[in-house]
Short mmCIF file of C-alpha atoms and ligand atoms in Angstrom, two decimals:
data_model
loop_
_atom_site.label_atom_id
_atom_site.label_comp_id
_atom_site.label_asym_id
_atom_site.label_seq_id
_atom_site.Cartn_x
_atom_site.Cartn_y
_atom_site.Cartn_z
CA UNK F 1 181.17 117.37 69.42
CA UNK F 2 178.06 118.19 71.42
CA UNK F 3 177.92 119.26 75.05
CA UNK F 4 174.54 118.66 76.68
CA UNK F 5 173.98 120.04 80.16
CA UNK F 6 170.90 117.87 80.80
CA UNK F 7 168.68 120.96 81.10
CA UNK F 8 168.02 121.15 77.36
CA UNK F 9 171.04 123.37 76.74
CA UNK F 10 173.22 122.06 73.90
CA UNK F 11 176.49 123.61 72.78
CA UNK F 12 177.78 122.67 69.31
CA UNK F 13 181.18 124.38 68.93
CA UNK F 14 182.34 124.87 65.33
CA UNK F 15 179.09 123.49 63.89
CA UNK F 16 179.59 125.66 60.76
CA UNK F 17 183.03 125.52 59.08
CA UNK F 18 184.66 128.62 57.60
CA UNK F 19 183.13 128.13 54.12
CA UNK F 20 179.64 127.70 55.61
CA UNK F 21 180.17 130.82 57.76
CA UNK F 22 181.16 132.85 54.68
CA UNK F 23 178.06 131.65 52.86
CA UNK F 24 175.87 132.57 55.86
CA UNK F 25 177.39 136.06 55.99
CA UNK F 26 176.55 136.53 52.30
CA UNK F 27 172.96 135.42 53.02
CA UNK F 28 172.71 137.87 55.93
CA UNK F 29 174.24 140.68 53.83
CA UNK F 30 171.61 140.19 51.12
CA UNK F 31 168.79 140.20 53.69
CA UNK F 32 170.10 143.29 55.45
CA UNK F 33 170.08 145.13 52.11
CA UNK F 34 166.28 144.71 51.96
CA UNK F 35 165.67 144.97 55.74
CA UNK F 36 168.33 147.28 57.21
CA UNK F 37 169.74 146.90 60.71
CA UNK F 38 168.25 149.48 63.10
CA UNK F 39 168.45 150.20 66.83
CA UNK F 40 165.20 149.31 68.63
CA UNK F 41 164.01 151.21 71.73
CA UNK F 42 163.10 149.76 75.10
CA UNK F 43 159.55 149.84 76.41
CA UNK F 44 158.60 152.84 78.64
CA UNK F 45 162.07 154.51 78.82
CA UNK F 46 162.61 154.61 75.06
CA UNK F 47 166.31 153.97 75.63
CA UNK F 48 167.94 152.52 72.53
CA UNK F 49 169.55 149.07 72.65
CA UNK F 50 173.28 148.96 71.88
CA UNK F 51 172.65 145.98 69.58
CA UNK F 52 171.37 146.65 66.05
CA UNK F 53 168.69 144.28 64.76
CA UNK F 54 166.67 143.02 61.86
CA UNK F 55 164.76 139.78 61.14
CA UNK F 56 164.14 137.16 58.46
CA UNK F 57 161.04 134.99 58.16
CA UNK F 58 157.29 135.61 58.47
CA UNK F 59 157.60 137.22 61.92
CA UNK F 60 160.23 139.46 63.48
CA UNK F 61 160.98 140.45 67.06
CA UNK F 62 160.65 144.22 67.61
CA UNK F 63 160.44 146.65 70.51
CA UNK F 64 159.59 150.33 70.82
CA UNK F 65 158.75 152.78 73.59
CA UNK F 66 154.99 152.71 73.04
CA UNK F 67 154.11 149.04 72.44
CA UNK F 68 157.06 147.14 73.94
CA UNK F 69 158.38 143.69 73.04
CA UNK F 70 156.44 141.72 70.42
CA UNK F 71 156.55 139.97 67.05
CA UNK F 72 155.47 141.79 63.88
CA UNK F 73 155.25 140.78 60.19
CA UNK F 74 156.83 144.03 58.92
CA UNK F 75 160.05 146.03 59.40
CA UNK F 76 159.33 149.01 61.69
CA UNK F 77 161.42 151.43 59.60
CA UNK F 78 160.75 150.39 56.00
CA UNK F 79 157.24 149.00 56.61
CA UNK F 80 158.05 146.13 54.24
CA UNK F 81 157.84 142.40 55.00
CA UNK F 82 160.90 140.72 56.49
CA UNK F 83 163.04 138.82 53.93
CA UNK F 84 162.33 135.09 53.62
CA UNK F 85 163.75 132.67 56.17
CA UNK F 86 167.03 131.41 54.66
CA UNK F 87 166.93 127.73 53.62
CA UNK F 88 170.16 127.08 55.53
CA UNK F 89 168.45 128.19 58.77
CA UNK F 90 165.45 125.93 58.14
CA UNK F 91 167.90 123.06 57.57
CA UNK F 92 169.74 123.89 60.80
CA UNK F 93 166.48 123.86 62.79
CA UNK F 94 165.57 120.42 61.45
CA UNK F 95 169.07 119.13 62.15
CA UNK F 96 169.41 120.28 65.76
CA UNK F 97 165.82 120.22 67.09
CA UNK F 98 162.99 117.70 66.95
CA UNK F 99 160.30 120.40 67.08
CA UNK F 100 157.45 119.40 64.71
CA UNK F 101 157.01 122.83 63.04
CA UNK F 102 159.43 125.29 61.38
CA UNK F 103 160.80 128.44 63.02
CA UNK F 104 158.90 131.66 62.19
CA UNK F 105 161.50 134.25 63.14
CA UNK F 106 165.22 134.56 62.60
CA UNK F 107 166.34 137.52 64.72
CA UNK F 108 169.60 139.07 63.49
CA UNK F 109 171.59 140.79 66.25
CA UNK F 110 174.63 142.85 65.23
CA UNK F 111 177.15 143.76 67.95
CA UNK F 112 179.67 146.57 67.50
CA UNK F 113 182.76 146.14 69.71
CA UNK F 114 181.07 147.98 72.60
CA UNK F 115 177.58 146.48 72.31
CA UNK F 116 176.12 144.34 75.12
CA UNK F 117 172.94 142.50 75.97
CA UNK F 118 171.83 142.54 79.60
CA UNK F 119 170.55 139.46 81.44
CA UNK F 120 166.98 138.69 80.37
CA UNK F 121 164.53 135.85 79.65
CA UNK F 122 162.83 135.50 76.26
CA UNK F 123 159.09 135.53 77.12
CA UNK F 124 157.52 136.87 73.94
CA UNK F 125 156.88 133.57 72.13
CA UNK F 126 153.58 131.74 72.53
CA UNK F 127 155.30 128.44 71.60
CA UNK F 128 156.90 128.16 75.04
CA UNK F 129 158.04 124.57 74.55
CA UNK F 130 159.88 125.23 71.27
CA UNK F 131 163.66 125.60 71.59
CA UNK F 132 165.68 128.63 70.49
CA UNK F 133 168.67 127.99 68.20
CA UNK F 134 171.56 130.48 68.08
CA UNK F 135 174.39 130.87 65.52
CA UNK F 136 177.43 133.07 66.21
CA UNK F 137 179.41 134.75 63.40
CA UNK F 138 182.43 137.08 63.59
CA UNK F 139 184.13 138.25 66.77
CA UNK F 140 184.06 136.13 69.95
CA UNK F 141 181.49 136.97 72.64
CA UNK F 142 181.32 136.29 76.35
CA UNK F 143 177.89 134.70 76.77
CA UNK F 144 176.40 134.27 80.23
CA UNK F 145 173.77 131.64 81.07
CA UNK F 146 171.99 131.69 84.42
CA UNK F 147 168.96 129.82 85.68
CA UNK F 148 165.27 130.61 86.09
CA UNK F 149 165.96 133.27 88.74
CA UNK F 150 167.85 136.50 88.18
CA UNK F 151 169.84 136.10 91.39
CA UNK F 152 170.99 132.52 90.76
CA UNK F 153 174.40 131.18 89.73
CA UNK F 154 175.58 131.79 86.18
CA UNK F 155 178.12 130.12 83.86
CA UNK F 156 180.02 131.92 81.13
CA UNK F 157 180.90 130.63 77.70
CA UNK F 158 183.08 132.27 75.07
CA UNK F 159 181.08 131.85 71.85
CA UNK F 160 183.11 131.77 68.63
CA UNK F 161 182.26 132.15 64.97
CA UNK F 162 180.49 129.04 63.69
CA UNK F 163 179.26 127.92 67.12
CA UNK F 164 175.62 126.84 67.53
CA UNK F 165 173.70 126.80 70.82
CA UNK F 166 170.32 125.10 71.32
CA UNK F 167 168.19 126.26 74.25
CA UNK F 168 165.50 123.69 74.86
CA UNK F 169 163.75 122.22 77.85
CA UNK F 170 164.21 124.12 81.10
CA UNK F 171 167.05 126.25 79.66
CA UNK F 172 164.53 127.93 77.33
CA UNK F 173 163.41 130.04 80.31
CA UNK F 174 166.85 130.71 81.78
CA UNK F 175 168.36 134.16 82.18
CA UNK F 176 171.08 134.90 79.64
CA UNK F 177 173.00 137.80 78.14
CA UNK F 178 176.14 138.94 76.34
CA UNK F 179 178.70 140.59 78.66
CA UNK F 180 181.23 141.63 76.05
CA UNK F 181 182.59 141.32 72.52
CA UNK F 182 186.29 140.57 71.89
CA UNK F 183 187.18 142.89 68.99
CA UNK F 184 189.61 141.63 66.35
CA UNK F 185 189.21 137.93 67.23
CA UNK F 186 187.73 136.95 63.85
CA UNK F 187 188.43 138.01 60.27
CA UNK F 188 185.05 136.75 59.00
CA UNK F 189 183.41 140.20 58.92
CA UNK F 190 185.67 142.66 57.06
CA UNK F 191 184.72 145.53 59.39
CA UNK F 192 184.61 143.42 62.56
CA UNK F 193 181.80 142.97 65.06
CA UNK F 194 179.58 140.01 65.82
CA UNK F 195 176.38 138.67 64.29
CA UNK F 196 174.07 136.39 66.24
CA UNK F 197 171.19 134.68 64.48
CA UNK F 198 168.43 133.20 66.66
CA UNK F 199 165.69 130.94 65.33
CA UNK F 200 162.36 131.03 67.16
CA UNK F 201 158.96 129.40 66.83
CA UNK F 202 156.51 132.15 67.83
CA UNK F 203 152.97 130.76 67.43
CA UNK F 204 151.66 127.38 68.56
CA UNK F 205 151.47 124.97 65.62
CA UNK F 206 147.99 123.52 64.85
C1 MD3 I 301 169.29 131.14 76.57
N1 MD3 I 301 170.70 136.90 72.04
O1 MD3 I 301 168.35 137.72 71.03
S1 MD3 I 301 171.83 134.01 71.71
C2 MD3 I 301 168.33 137.30 72.20
O2 MD3 I 301 174.11 136.37 71.47
C3 MD3 I 301 169.61 136.87 72.82
O3 MD3 I 301 172.69 137.75 70.61
C4 MD3 I 301 172.02 136.59 72.54
O4 MD3 I 301 169.62 136.53 73.95
C5 MD3 I 301 173.01 136.91 71.45
O5 MD3 I 301 167.31 137.19 72.88
C6 MD3 I 301 172.16 135.18 72.98
C7 MD3 I 301 171.60 132.57 72.63
C8 MD3 I 301 170.31 132.47 73.36
C9 MD3 I 301 169.09 132.81 72.81
C10 MD3 I 301 167.93 132.56 73.50
C11 MD3 I 301 167.97 132.00 74.76
C12 MD3 I 301 170.37 131.97 74.61
C13 MD3 I 301 169.22 131.71 75.32
C14 MD3 I 301 166.82 131.68 75.48
C15 MD3 I 301 166.92 131.07 76.72
C16 MD3 I 301 168.14 130.82 77.27
FE1 FE I 302 167.55 136.22 74.64
#
């Protein structure tokens, strides 16, 4: 089943079955061993995000107090390159988008039961017309999608493990965030929590 809002927002509930989710978790676990989850800091204030992050692929999204939001080829704590983009994520991108070049970053967000992500727009990618693809794993999350203006109407969606969301077209520049995690709603991650993987094209293809 696919729900398409007409603004480039596509919701694919249960895109990955339980076996595929388990395999994805194993892939993420192996990557996190080489590129550990860490808590990035916000520009200017230096306040730490509640979400822990890492990345796979040639570029990774990072933020710190001094230089702010950007993409970098190396892990800010270890200094090493990000682990390779998993083949399953490249396959997903080709399956659910018609963008003519592969994604360069797979941002891994890990939510503890009390982690949140405030309403924001993703502005840091030069490839503004490339979609973003999101995969949810583990506990349910209350996802909020607004419009191009912070004050506009919003809709809420409870994202479950295995769900995929594609943000293309106008929705690519819509406000969005994660209001809450529902602890204990999935047994996929032995210690609970939620993982969100987002695929992004960062640079303009030739
Ligand atoms: C809607 N992550 O990492 S994923 C982010 O669940 C982020 O971790 C959330 O927002 C999470 O930047 C939401 C779905 C998502 C990603 C990008 C979007 C929704 C989006 C870009 C535009 C509109
Ligand atoms: Fe975002």
